[in-house]
């Protein structure tokens, strides 16, 4: 599903955020990406949805090489990938329903399908009853659930999450993790960068540890391995 | 995942277009004062452009009319006999720039002089006196701009006593029109840039205020053109909004100016351009300029601030 071969990323300011990354992630896998701040986790994640282009090497997602993908074709590639952030990135003036529907409207989905897909997805994240509320009327955990709903409403093959529980309290974090697990169970590949030791050590999945732009550890059912 | 160009190039659906229209109008309202300022800048610019064009087009028309009337009058020396006159005619016709040579006797010249003087001219008839005029060759050149060149050559010929061609009057008029055109163009180009800059600023504000929305659109896979369209439309509306008042103003002003001036110029060789279709042409030009300024201004901002 996701293939990185000998990937390097050097920023113009001289920082090398990825040096020689080789990784293969299979369809349906759940992968934690861990490592200290500034280790290159974000760059690793950003290269997967083509927010950053590698300086060299190849990144293939579902058969498409992101390193050589033309800018004009990036939008179509993005439709196969859902992205979730620490800060939710919801539009405050739109309701829960509208925030999720927005993702379908801007890719010109037919209005008939939009309502059905949005309500199904809101049901999945447990927010069907709050569809008409504004993000400001929701708790942090609920806002993150809206953002997850938006990322999966288009049924992407991969969901990439960058510290999705970073802003949430422990209880809420578990709720969010359960949703990601549910998504994964349905066959979607999940790649999650996280600092949450407890979650990584409890819900066991593959762990990729990055330090200094290199993969220093890659274990099936691994541990967090850092003092948090 | 197969991304074909067919998928990329999909005809814009009516629904999508409707969404772009709504978004662009919403933006106009949200930006309120910036919308007003940009449209006003376009208005001022286009009023000046309109007035300038009305004046220049009419001056051009006058110039063309005068140009067509430009002729060289070659006064033939009284000493020349018929053979000499014929030689002179042939030499004039030999100049490559010359189109026609017409002969006019001194009697004919006198009659037309008397005619042109009206009642005062009648006085000439009362006196039996010698005709003081010369026989004349009326020479027209193929291109009015070559008049002076041809005249200079004729001046040197034998039996050409005097050569008259409005000596510099026409050139002075053309120089004046050209100078006016240059000054006006510089002024208008400056104004066009000001208006474009203001529009691009308005679009920039729109882009900034919708940064988060744009970021999400990019993340979920909206195409670049889908993201850009509302901004193009907003620029276009600003340009078109700005062209309403100039069209109304220039058309009305020309209507009254034409009504007032046309009868006064009757009988002179000066004629103004007819209200119709000239006003429609000018209106079309103003709308086109407005749209161009708007789209261009928005293009500048979209390229600079919309990293898609």
Short mmCIF file of C-alpha atoms in Angstrom, two decimals:
data_model
loop_
_atom_site.label_atom_id
_atom_site.label_comp_id
_atom_site.label_asym_id
_atom_site.label_seq_id
_atom_site.Cartn_x
_atom_site.Cartn_y
_atom_site.Cartn_z
CA UNK A 1 0.00 0.00 0.00
CA UNK A 2 2.65 2.51 1.07
CA UNK A 3 6.20 2.04 -0.10
CA UNK A 4 9.13 4.30 0.70
CA UNK A 5 12.46 3.55 -0.88
CA UNK A 6 15.67 5.36 0.09
CA UNK A 7 13.80 8.57 0.84
CA UNK A 8 15.75 11.70 1.66
CA UNK A 9 14.36 15.09 2.55
CA UNK A 10 16.61 18.10 2.91
CA UNK A 11 15.09 21.51 3.54
CA UNK A 12 16.60 24.60 1.97
CA UNK A 13 17.83 25.74 5.42
CA UNK A 14 20.13 22.69 5.54
CA UNK A 15 18.04 20.55 7.90
CA UNK A 16 17.84 16.91 6.85
CA UNK A 17 14.51 15.56 8.07
CA UNK A 18 14.67 12.19 6.37
CA UNK A 19 17.77 10.28 5.39
CA UNK A 20 17.48 6.93 3.74
CA UNK A 21 14.02 5.88 4.87
CA UNK A 22 12.90 2.47 3.63
CA UNK A 23 9.51 1.26 4.73
CA UNK A 24 6.68 -0.86 3.47
CA UNK A 25 3.17 -0.65 4.90
CA UNK A 26 0.60 -3.21 3.81
CA UNK A 27 -3.06 -2.56 3.08
CA UNK A 28 -5.07 -2.74 6.30
CA UNK A 29 -2.11 -2.24 8.63
CA UNK A 30 -2.17 0.01 11.71
CA UNK A 31 1.15 1.76 12.23
CA UNK A 32 2.32 4.06 15.03
CA UNK A 33 5.08 6.49 14.19
CA UNK A 34 6.96 7.49 17.34
CA UNK A 35 10.06 9.47 18.19
CA UNK A 36 11.22 12.58 20.01
CA UNK A 37 10.18 16.06 18.86
CA UNK A 38 12.09 17.18 15.81
CA UNK A 39 13.03 13.62 14.87
CA UNK A 40 11.35 13.84 11.48
CA UNK A 41 7.94 12.31 12.25
CA UNK A 42 6.01 15.21 10.75
CA UNK A 43 8.09 15.21 7.59
CA UNK A 44 7.57 11.45 7.31
CA UNK A 45 3.80 11.96 7.64
CA UNK A 46 3.68 15.00 5.33
CA UNK A 47 5.52 13.20 2.57
CA UNK A 48 2.81 10.52 2.64
CA UNK A 49 0.09 12.95 1.63
CA UNK A 50 2.42 14.88 -0.63
CA UNK A 51 2.46 18.06 1.45
CA UNK A 52 6.24 17.67 1.22
CA UNK A 53 8.09 16.21 -1.73
CA UNK A 54 11.12 14.00 -1.05
CA UNK A 55 14.47 15.37 -2.21
CA UNK A 56 15.29 11.92 -3.52
CA UNK A 57 13.93 8.39 -3.41
CA UNK A 58 10.45 7.13 -4.20
CA UNK A 59 7.21 7.11 -2.24
CA UNK A 60 4.53 4.93 -3.76
CA UNK A 61 0.97 4.91 -2.45
CA UNK A 62 -1.42 2.49 -4.09
CA UNK A 63 0.80 2.34 -7.14
CA UNK A 64 1.30 6.08 -7.61
CA UNK A 65 4.76 7.54 -7.16
CA UNK A 66 4.34 10.75 -5.16
CA UNK A 67 7.88 11.85 -5.90
CA UNK A 68 7.12 12.28 -9.58
CA UNK A 69 3.39 13.01 -9.35
CA UNK A 70 2.47 16.21 -11.17
CA UNK A 71 1.01 18.99 -9.01
CA UNK A 72 -2.19 18.98 -11.05
CA UNK A 73 -2.79 15.35 -10.11
CA UNK A 74 -2.16 15.75 -6.38
CA UNK A 75 -5.84 16.55 -5.62
CA UNK A 76 -7.00 13.24 -7.07
CA UNK A 77 -4.38 11.37 -5.07
CA UNK A 78 -5.50 13.18 -1.90
CA UNK A 79 -9.01 11.84 -2.35
CA UNK A 80 -7.66 8.39 -1.53
CA UNK A 81 -6.09 9.60 1.70
CA UNK A 82 -7.78 10.97 4.81
CA UNK A 83 -5.76 13.29 7.05
CA UNK A 84 -6.44 14.08 10.73
CA UNK A 85 -4.59 16.73 12.73
CA UNK A 86 -3.98 17.57 16.34
CA UNK A 87 -5.83 20.88 15.99
CA UNK A 88 -8.90 19.43 14.17
CA UNK A 89 -8.96 22.14 11.45
CA UNK A 90 -12.72 22.55 11.48
CA UNK A 91 -14.52 25.54 9.96
CA UNK A 92 -16.08 27.33 12.91
CA UNK A 93 -18.93 28.89 10.94
CA UNK A 94 -20.18 25.57 9.61
CA UNK A 95 -22.20 22.98 11.52
CA UNK A 96 -20.94 19.47 12.21
CA UNK A 97 -22.89 18.19 9.23
CA UNK A 98 -21.62 20.96 6.94
CA UNK A 99 -18.01 20.43 7.99
CA UNK A 100 -18.18 16.80 6.96
CA UNK A 101 -20.22 17.49 3.83
CA UNK A 102 -17.69 20.17 2.83
CA UNK A 103 -15.14 17.46 2.02
CA UNK A 104 -17.55 15.91 -0.46
CA UNK A 105 -18.86 19.17 -1.93
CA UNK A 106 -15.44 20.46 -2.92
CA UNK A 107 -14.65 17.26 -4.79
CA UNK A 108 -17.95 17.73 -6.62
CA UNK A 109 -19.72 14.67 -5.25
CA UNK A 110 -23.35 14.36 -6.27
CA UNK A 111 -25.67 16.02 -3.68
CA UNK A 112 -27.77 12.86 -3.52
CA UNK A 113 -24.83 10.86 -2.19
CA UNK A 114 -23.59 13.57 0.14
CA UNK A 115 -26.38 13.38 2.71
CA UNK A 116 -26.31 9.61 2.92
CA UNK A 117 -22.54 9.36 3.24
CA UNK A 118 -22.30 12.16 5.81
CA UNK A 119 -25.01 10.76 8.07
CA UNK A 120 -23.51 7.26 7.91
CA UNK A 121 -20.10 8.58 8.83
CA UNK A 122 -21.44 10.73 11.66
CA UNK A 123 -23.17 7.64 12.96
CA UNK A 124 -19.87 5.77 12.90
CA UNK A 125 -18.14 8.42 15.05
CA UNK A 126 -21.21 8.71 17.30
CA UNK A 127 -22.19 12.27 16.47
CA UNK A 128 -25.34 11.82 14.42
CA UNK A 129 -27.40 13.56 17.11
CA UNK A 130 -25.11 16.60 17.08
CA UNK A 131 -25.12 17.12 13.32
CA UNK A 132 -26.64 20.59 13.58
CA UNK A 133 -24.29 21.94 16.24
CA UNK A 134 -21.38 24.25 15.63
CA UNK A 135 -17.83 23.12 16.49
CA UNK A 136 -17.70 25.70 19.32
CA UNK A 137 -20.58 23.91 21.03
CA UNK A 138 -18.65 20.63 21.13
CA UNK A 139 -15.94 19.25 23.42
CA UNK A 140 -12.42 18.70 22.12
CA UNK A 141 -13.00 14.98 21.70
CA UNK A 142 -16.19 15.57 19.78
CA UNK A 143 -14.46 18.09 17.51
CA UNK A 144 -11.75 15.53 16.78
CA UNK A 145 -14.47 13.01 15.94
CA UNK A 146 -15.93 15.48 13.43
CA UNK A 147 -12.50 15.88 11.89
CA UNK A 148 -12.11 12.09 11.68
CA UNK A 149 -15.54 11.84 10.09
CA UNK A 150 -14.46 14.41 7.49
CA UNK A 151 -11.29 12.46 6.72
CA UNK A 152 -13.10 9.15 6.17
CA UNK A 153 -16.39 10.31 4.62
CA UNK A 154 -14.92 9.74 1.17
CA UNK A 155 -13.92 6.15 2.10
CA UNK A 156 -10.17 6.61 1.60
CA UNK A 157 -7.83 3.65 1.55
CA UNK A 158 -5.42 5.30 3.96
CA UNK A 159 -5.98 7.53 7.00
CA UNK A 160 -2.99 9.51 8.16
CA UNK A 161 -3.17 11.08 11.62
CA UNK A 162 -0.63 13.53 13.03
CA UNK A 163 -0.89 13.52 16.85
CA UNK A 164 -4.68 13.14 16.84
CA UNK A 165 -4.84 12.86 20.65
CA UNK A 166 -2.28 15.57 21.34
CA UNK A 167 -4.87 18.09 22.53
CA UNK A 168 -7.15 15.67 24.35
CA UNK A 169 -7.43 14.35 27.91
CA UNK A 170 -6.70 10.62 28.52
CA UNK A 171 -10.32 9.45 28.58
CA UNK A 172 -11.17 11.24 25.37
CA UNK A 173 -7.99 9.94 23.76
CA UNK A 174 -9.20 6.38 24.32
CA UNK A 175 -12.51 7.18 22.65
CA UNK A 176 -10.66 8.55 19.64
CA UNK A 177 -8.39 5.51 19.52
CA UNK A 178 -11.41 3.24 19.50
CA UNK A 179 -12.71 5.05 16.45
CA UNK A 180 -9.39 4.64 14.64
CA UNK A 181 -9.41 0.96 15.56
CA UNK A 182 -12.93 0.66 14.16
CA UNK A 183 -11.84 2.34 10.93
CA UNK A 184 -8.85 0.00 10.71
CA UNK A 185 -11.04 -3.05 11.30
CA UNK A 186 -13.01 -2.08 8.22
CA UNK A 187 -9.85 -2.47 6.14
CA UNK A 188 -8.49 1.07 6.04
CA UNK A 189 -4.76 1.50 6.51
CA UNK A 190 -4.00 3.81 9.46
CA UNK A 191 -0.70 5.62 9.98
CA UNK A 192 -0.56 7.60 13.21
CA UNK A 193 2.21 9.78 14.58
CA UNK A 194 1.84 9.97 18.34
CA UNK A 195 3.49 10.86 21.65
CA UNK A 196 0.94 8.89 23.66
CA UNK A 197 2.97 6.18 25.40
CA UNK A 198 0.00 4.61 27.17
CA UNK A 199 -1.97 4.10 24.00
CA UNK A 200 0.96 2.64 22.03
CA UNK A 201 1.79 0.25 24.84
CA UNK A 202 -1.80 -0.84 25.39
CA UNK A 203 -3.37 -1.09 21.94
CA UNK A 204 -0.59 -3.03 20.28
CA UNK A 205 0.25 -2.36 16.66
CA UNK A 206 3.31 -2.02 14.51
CA UNK A 207 5.65 0.71 15.79
CA UNK A 208 8.08 2.66 13.63
CA UNK A 209 10.51 4.80 15.65
CA UNK A 210 12.21 7.70 13.91
CA UNK A 211 15.25 9.59 15.21
CA UNK A 212 17.35 12.06 13.30
CA UNK A 213 15.45 11.35 10.12
CA UNK A 214 16.19 7.60 10.22
CA UNK A 215 14.08 4.62 11.16
CA UNK A 216 15.80 3.28 14.28
CA UNK A 217 13.22 0.63 15.15
CA UNK A 218 10.41 -1.14 13.28
CA UNK A 219 8.54 -3.77 15.30
CA UNK A 220 5.26 -5.59 14.87
CA UNK A 221 3.27 -5.15 18.12
CA UNK A 222 6.03 -2.94 19.50
CA UNK A 223 6.32 -0.61 22.48
CA UNK A 224 6.53 3.15 22.67
CA UNK A 225 10.07 2.81 23.94
CA UNK A 226 10.61 6.40 25.16
CA UNK A 227 10.11 8.02 28.53
CA UNK A 228 7.17 10.35 28.12
CA UNK B 1 -5.21 4.09 -7.93
CA UNK B 2 -5.28 5.24 -11.48
CA UNK B 3 -5.28 8.96 -12.06
CA UNK B 4 -6.15 9.72 -15.65
CA UNK B 5 -6.15 13.11 -17.27
CA UNK B 6 -9.74 12.43 -18.21
CA UNK B 7 -10.66 12.68 -14.55
CA UNK B 8 -8.74 15.91 -14.20
CA UNK B 9 -10.34 17.60 -17.16
CA UNK B 10 -13.99 17.25 -16.33
CA UNK B 11 -16.43 19.77 -17.63
CA UNK B 12 -17.61 22.07 -14.89
CA UNK B 13 -21.01 21.05 -13.71
CA UNK B 14 -23.74 23.65 -13.42
CA UNK B 15 -23.96 22.85 -9.72
CA UNK B 16 -20.28 23.62 -9.25
CA UNK B 17 -20.54 26.83 -11.21
CA UNK B 18 -23.47 27.83 -9.01
CA UNK B 19 -21.36 27.21 -5.94
CA UNK B 20 -18.52 29.36 -7.33
CA UNK B 21 -20.96 32.20 -8.05
CA UNK B 22 -22.40 32.04 -4.52
CA UNK B 23 -18.94 31.96 -2.95
CA UNK B 24 -17.70 34.90 -4.99
CA UNK B 25 -20.77 37.02 -4.14
CA UNK B 26 -20.46 36.12 -0.47
CA UNK B 27 -16.89 37.35 -0.57
CA UNK B 28 -17.87 40.67 -2.11
CA UNK B 29 -20.30 41.23 0.75
CA UNK B 30 -17.86 40.08 3.42
CA UNK B 31 -15.11 42.37 2.18
CA UNK B 32 -17.51 45.33 2.15
CA UNK B 33 -15.30 48.39 2.13
CA UNK B 34 -12.51 46.80 0.15
CA UNK B 35 -15.06 45.83 -2.48
CA UNK B 36 -16.24 49.43 -2.54
CA UNK B 37 -12.71 50.82 -2.77
CA UNK B 38 -11.69 48.47 -5.56
CA UNK B 39 -14.84 49.01 -7.59
CA UNK B 40 -14.42 52.79 -7.11
CA UNK B 41 -10.86 52.66 -8.36
CA UNK B 42 -12.05 50.80 -11.43
CA UNK B 43 -14.85 53.34 -11.84
CA UNK B 44 -12.51 56.34 -11.78
CA UNK B 45 -10.09 54.63 -14.14
CA UNK B 46 -12.77 53.62 -16.60
CA UNK B 47 -14.42 57.07 -16.58
CA UNK B 48 -11.08 58.56 -17.59
CA UNK B 49 -10.45 55.81 -20.10
CA UNK B 50 -13.92 56.37 -21.56
CA UNK B 51 -13.60 60.15 -21.80
CA UNK B 52 -10.11 59.82 -23.23
CA UNK B 53 -11.28 57.41 -25.88
CA UNK B 54 -14.27 59.55 -26.82
CA UNK B 55 -12.00 62.55 -27.31
CA UNK B 56 -9.25 60.66 -29.09
CA UNK B 57 -11.60 58.83 -31.43
CA UNK B 58 -13.28 62.08 -32.39
CA UNK B 59 -9.99 63.88 -32.88
CA UNK B 60 -8.85 60.99 -35.01
CA UNK B 61 -11.99 61.28 -37.06
CA UNK B 62 -11.39 65.00 -37.55
CA UNK B 63 -7.78 64.33 -38.43
CA UNK B 64 -8.78 61.73 -40.99
CA UNK B 65 -11.29 64.11 -42.54
CA UNK B 66 -8.65 66.83 -42.79
CA UNK B 67 -6.09 64.38 -44.07
CA UNK B 68 -8.38 63.45 -46.90
CA UNK B 69 -8.72 67.13 -47.78
CA UNK B 70 -5.04 67.79 -47.87
CA UNK B 71 -3.95 68.90 -51.30
CA UNK B 72 -1.03 70.67 -52.87
CA UNK B 73 -1.85 73.75 -54.92
CA UNK B 74 0.82 74.43 -57.49
CA UNK B 75 0.56 77.97 -58.85
CA UNK B 76 1.83 77.95 -62.40
CA UNK B 77 4.14 80.73 -63.44
CA UNK B 78 2.31 83.23 -65.71
CA UNK B 79 5.23 83.03 -68.08
CA UNK B 80 4.57 79.40 -68.86
CA UNK B 81 3.02 78.55 -72.20
CA UNK B 82 0.87 75.53 -72.88
CA UNK B 83 3.82 73.28 -73.62
CA UNK B 84 5.55 74.36 -70.42
CA UNK B 85 2.39 73.62 -68.46
CA UNK B 86 2.14 70.19 -70.01
CA UNK B 87 5.80 69.48 -69.17
CA UNK B 88 5.21 70.52 -65.58
CA UNK B 89 2.15 68.31 -65.31
CA UNK B 90 4.10 65.33 -66.57
CA UNK B 91 6.93 65.99 -64.15
CA UNK B 92 4.49 66.19 -61.24
CA UNK B 93 2.78 63.01 -62.31
CA UNK B 94 6.22 61.42 -62.39
CA UNK B 95 6.61 61.75 -58.62
CA UNK B 96 5.85 58.30 -57.18
CA UNK B 97 3.80 59.66 -54.23
CA UNK B 98 1.40 61.59 -56.44
CA UNK B 99 -2.05 60.16 -57.01
CA UNK B 100 -3.93 62.76 -59.11
CA UNK B 101 -3.17 66.04 -60.79
CA UNK B 102 -6.07 68.30 -61.64
CA UNK B 103 -5.87 71.47 -63.69
CA UNK B 104 -7.79 74.58 -62.76
CA UNK B 105 -7.71 77.77 -64.85
CA UNK B 106 -7.21 81.16 -63.24
CA UNK B 107 -10.78 82.11 -64.17
CA UNK B 108 -12.12 79.12 -62.33
CA UNK B 109 -9.92 79.97 -59.38
CA UNK B 110 -11.25 83.52 -59.32
CA UNK B 111 -14.84 82.34 -59.45
CA UNK B 112 -14.36 79.97 -56.59
CA UNK B 113 -12.60 82.72 -54.62
CA UNK B 114 -15.51 85.07 -55.25
CA UNK B 115 -17.94 82.35 -54.28
CA UNK B 116 -16.14 81.62 -51.08
CA UNK B 117 -16.15 85.29 -50.08
CA UNK B 118 -19.90 85.51 -50.45
CA UNK B 119 -21.35 89.01 -50.65
CA UNK B 120 -18.00 90.66 -50.21
CA UNK B 121 -16.86 88.74 -53.21
CA UNK B 122 -19.49 90.45 -55.33
CA UNK B 123 -17.34 93.56 -55.09
CA UNK B 124 -14.79 91.97 -57.35
CA UNK B 125 -17.30 91.69 -60.14
CA UNK B 126 -17.96 95.40 -60.07
CA UNK B 127 -14.50 96.17 -61.18
CA UNK B 128 -13.15 95.43 -64.55
CA UNK B 129 -9.72 94.40 -63.63
CA UNK B 130 -7.09 91.87 -64.53
CA UNK B 131 -7.35 88.47 -62.96
CA UNK B 132 -4.38 88.47 -60.52
CA UNK B 133 -4.49 84.73 -59.97
CA UNK B 134 -2.48 81.96 -61.57
CA UNK B 135 -3.53 78.78 -63.25
CA UNK B 136 -3.29 75.99 -60.72
CA UNK B 137 -2.48 72.28 -60.55
CA UNK B 138 -4.29 70.59 -57.68
CA UNK B 139 -2.18 67.64 -56.61
CA UNK B 140 -3.26 64.84 -54.28
CA UNK B 141 -0.86 62.29 -52.89
CA UNK B 142 -1.55 58.63 -52.35
CA UNK B 143 -0.81 58.98 -48.62
CA UNK B 144 -1.58 62.31 -46.92
CA UNK B 145 1.57 61.99 -44.82
CA UNK B 146 3.63 62.24 -48.02
CA UNK B 147 2.20 65.63 -48.93
CA UNK B 148 5.15 67.60 -47.67
CA UNK B 149 7.68 65.35 -49.41
CA UNK B 150 5.93 65.70 -52.75
CA UNK B 151 5.45 69.45 -52.27
CA UNK B 152 9.18 69.93 -51.63
CA UNK B 153 9.98 68.21 -54.94
CA UNK B 154 7.44 70.25 -56.89
CA UNK B 155 8.81 73.50 -55.44
CA UNK B 156 12.08 72.91 -57.26
CA UNK B 157 10.43 72.46 -60.64
CA UNK B 158 10.48 75.05 -63.40
CA UNK B 159 7.35 77.18 -63.76
CA UNK B 160 6.08 76.18 -60.35
CA UNK B 161 5.72 79.71 -59.01
CA UNK B 162 4.26 78.89 -55.65
CA UNK B 163 3.46 75.66 -53.88
CA UNK B 164 0.86 75.68 -51.12
CA UNK B 165 -0.05 72.73 -48.95
CA UNK B 166 -1.18 74.13 -45.62
CA UNK B 167 2.50 74.50 -44.68
CA UNK B 168 2.77 72.81 -41.25
CA UNK B 169 -0.83 73.37 -40.17
CA UNK B 170 -1.70 69.75 -40.68
CA UNK B 171 1.52 68.58 -39.08
CA UNK B 172 0.84 70.76 -36.08
CA UNK B 173 -2.59 69.21 -35.65
CA UNK B 174 -1.17 65.71 -35.96
CA UNK B 175 1.59 66.50 -33.48
CA UNK B 176 -0.98 67.83 -31.05
CA UNK B 177 -3.13 64.73 -31.39
CA UNK B 178 -0.11 62.47 -30.95
CA UNK B 179 1.10 64.32 -27.87
CA UNK B 180 -2.39 64.14 -26.38
CA UNK B 181 -2.54 60.45 -27.11
CA UNK B 182 0.80 59.77 -25.40
CA UNK B 183 0.04 61.82 -22.29
CA UNK B 184 -3.38 60.19 -22.03
CA UNK B 185 -1.98 56.70 -22.47
CA UNK B 186 0.61 57.17 -19.73
CA UNK B 187 -2.06 58.52 -17.39
CA UNK B 188 -4.41 55.67 -18.16
CA UNK B 189 -1.79 52.95 -17.80
CA UNK B 190 -0.92 54.36 -14.38
CA UNK B 191 -4.57 54.32 -13.38
CA UNK B 192 -5.06 50.82 -14.72
CA UNK B 193 -2.24 49.58 -12.54
CA UNK B 194 -3.65 51.34 -9.50
CA UNK B 195 -7.03 49.72 -10.05
CA UNK B 196 -5.46 46.32 -10.64
CA UNK B 197 -3.39 46.67 -7.50
CA UNK B 198 -6.47 47.51 -5.44
CA UNK B 199 -8.36 44.55 -6.83
CA UNK B 200 -5.46 42.21 -6.22
CA UNK B 201 -5.36 43.52 -2.64
CA UNK B 202 -9.04 42.78 -2.16
CA UNK B 203 -8.56 39.27 -3.48
CA UNK B 204 -5.56 38.88 -1.20
CA UNK B 205 -7.73 39.74 1.78
CA UNK B 206 -10.30 37.20 0.64
CA UNK B 207 -7.62 34.55 0.28
CA UNK B 208 -6.20 35.36 3.72
CA UNK B 209 -9.59 35.28 5.41
CA UNK B 210 -10.32 31.93 3.81
CA UNK B 211 -6.89 30.43 4.40
CA UNK B 212 -8.19 27.64 6.62
CA UNK B 213 -10.98 26.76 4.23
CA UNK B 214 -8.51 26.62 1.35
CA UNK B 215 -6.15 24.43 3.38
CA UNK B 216 -8.95 21.96 4.06
CA UNK B 217 -10.06 22.02 0.44
CA UNK B 218 -6.54 21.12 -0.62
CA UNK B 219 -6.34 18.36 1.97
CA UNK B 220 -9.51 16.63 0.94
CA UNK B 221 -8.58 16.82 -2.73
CA UNK B 222 -10.37 19.78 -4.30
CA UNK B 223 -8.77 20.55 -7.65
CA UNK B 224 -6.76 23.72 -8.05
CA UNK B 225 -9.17 25.18 -10.54
CA UNK B 226 -12.06 24.49 -8.15
CA UNK B 227 -10.23 26.50 -5.49
CA UNK B 228 -9.29 29.31 -7.86
CA UNK B 229 -12.60 29.91 -9.60
CA UNK B 230 -14.37 31.91 -6.86
CA UNK B 231 -11.43 34.33 -6.72
CA UNK B 232 -11.44 34.86 -10.48
CA UNK B 233 -15.14 35.51 -10.34
CA UNK B 234 -14.76 37.93 -7.45
CA UNK B 235 -12.18 39.88 -9.47
CA UNK B 236 -14.45 39.81 -12.48
CA UNK B 237 -17.40 41.17 -10.46
CA UNK B 238 -15.23 43.98 -9.08
CA UNK B 239 -14.24 44.93 -12.60
CA UNK B 240 -17.80 44.76 -13.92
CA UNK B 241 -19.22 46.64 -10.91
CA UNK B 242 -16.67 49.34 -11.61
CA UNK B 243 -17.75 49.68 -15.24
CA UNK B 244 -21.44 50.44 -14.61
CA UNK B 245 -21.10 54.12 -13.68
CA UNK B 246 -18.52 54.91 -16.40
CA UNK B 247 -20.78 53.46 -19.08
CA UNK B 248 -23.80 55.40 -17.86
CA UNK B 249 -21.79 58.58 -17.47
CA UNK B 250 -19.91 58.45 -20.76
CA UNK B 251 -23.03 57.52 -22.74
CA UNK B 252 -25.16 60.27 -21.21
CA UNK B 253 -22.42 62.86 -21.53
CA UNK B 254 -21.80 61.95 -25.16
CA UNK B 255 -25.50 62.08 -25.90
CA UNK B 256 -25.75 65.67 -24.67
CA UNK B 257 -22.37 66.70 -26.03
CA UNK B 258 -23.31 65.39 -29.45
CA UNK B 259 -26.68 67.14 -29.29
CA UNK B 260 -25.02 70.40 -28.36
CA UNK B 261 -21.97 70.32 -30.60
CA UNK B 262 -23.16 68.62 -33.78
CA UNK B 263 -25.40 71.49 -35.00
CA UNK B 264 -22.67 74.04 -34.26
CA UNK B 265 -20.17 72.13 -36.33
CA UNK B 266 -22.62 71.77 -39.19
CA UNK B 267 -21.13 73.09 -42.38
CA UNK B 268 -17.57 72.91 -41.09
CA UNK B 269 -15.39 70.12 -42.25
CA UNK B 270 -15.44 68.73 -38.66
CA UNK B 271 -17.92 65.99 -37.92
CA UNK B 272 -18.39 64.05 -34.67
CA UNK B 273 -18.83 60.30 -34.56
CA UNK B 274 -22.52 59.35 -34.59
CA UNK B 275 -24.02 58.54 -31.16
CA UNK B 276 -24.92 55.09 -32.40
CA UNK B 277 -22.94 52.85 -32.84
CA UNK B 278 -20.07 54.79 -31.28
CA UNK B 279 -21.51 54.77 -27.75
CA UNK B 280 -22.09 51.02 -27.92
CA UNK B 281 -18.52 50.48 -29.02
CA UNK B 282 -17.21 52.61 -26.16
CA UNK B 283 -19.49 50.80 -23.69
CA UNK B 284 -18.24 47.46 -24.93
CA UNK B 285 -14.69 48.67 -24.55
CA UNK B 286 -15.33 49.87 -20.98
CA UNK B 287 -16.90 46.56 -19.95
CA UNK B 288 -14.04 44.66 -21.51
CA UNK B 289 -11.44 46.82 -19.76
CA UNK B 290 -13.28 46.41 -16.44
CA UNK B 291 -13.39 42.64 -16.81
CA UNK B 292 -9.72 42.53 -17.81
CA UNK B 293 -8.59 44.69 -14.89
CA UNK B 294 -10.64 42.53 -12.51
CA UNK B 295 -9.44 39.18 -13.74
CA UNK B 296 -5.86 40.36 -14.06
CA UNK B 297 -5.85 41.81 -10.54
CA UNK B 298 -7.24 38.61 -9.11
CA UNK B 299 -4.79 36.54 -11.12
CA UNK B 300 -1.89 38.44 -9.56
CA UNK B 301 -3.09 37.62 -6.05
CA UNK B 302 -4.06 34.06 -6.76
CA UNK B 303 -0.64 33.36 -8.19
CA UNK B 304 1.13 35.02 -5.32
CA UNK B 305 -0.90 33.96 -2.31
CA UNK B 306 -2.76 30.84 -3.31
CA UNK B 307 -0.13 28.17 -3.26
CA UNK B 308 -2.11 25.58 -5.11
#
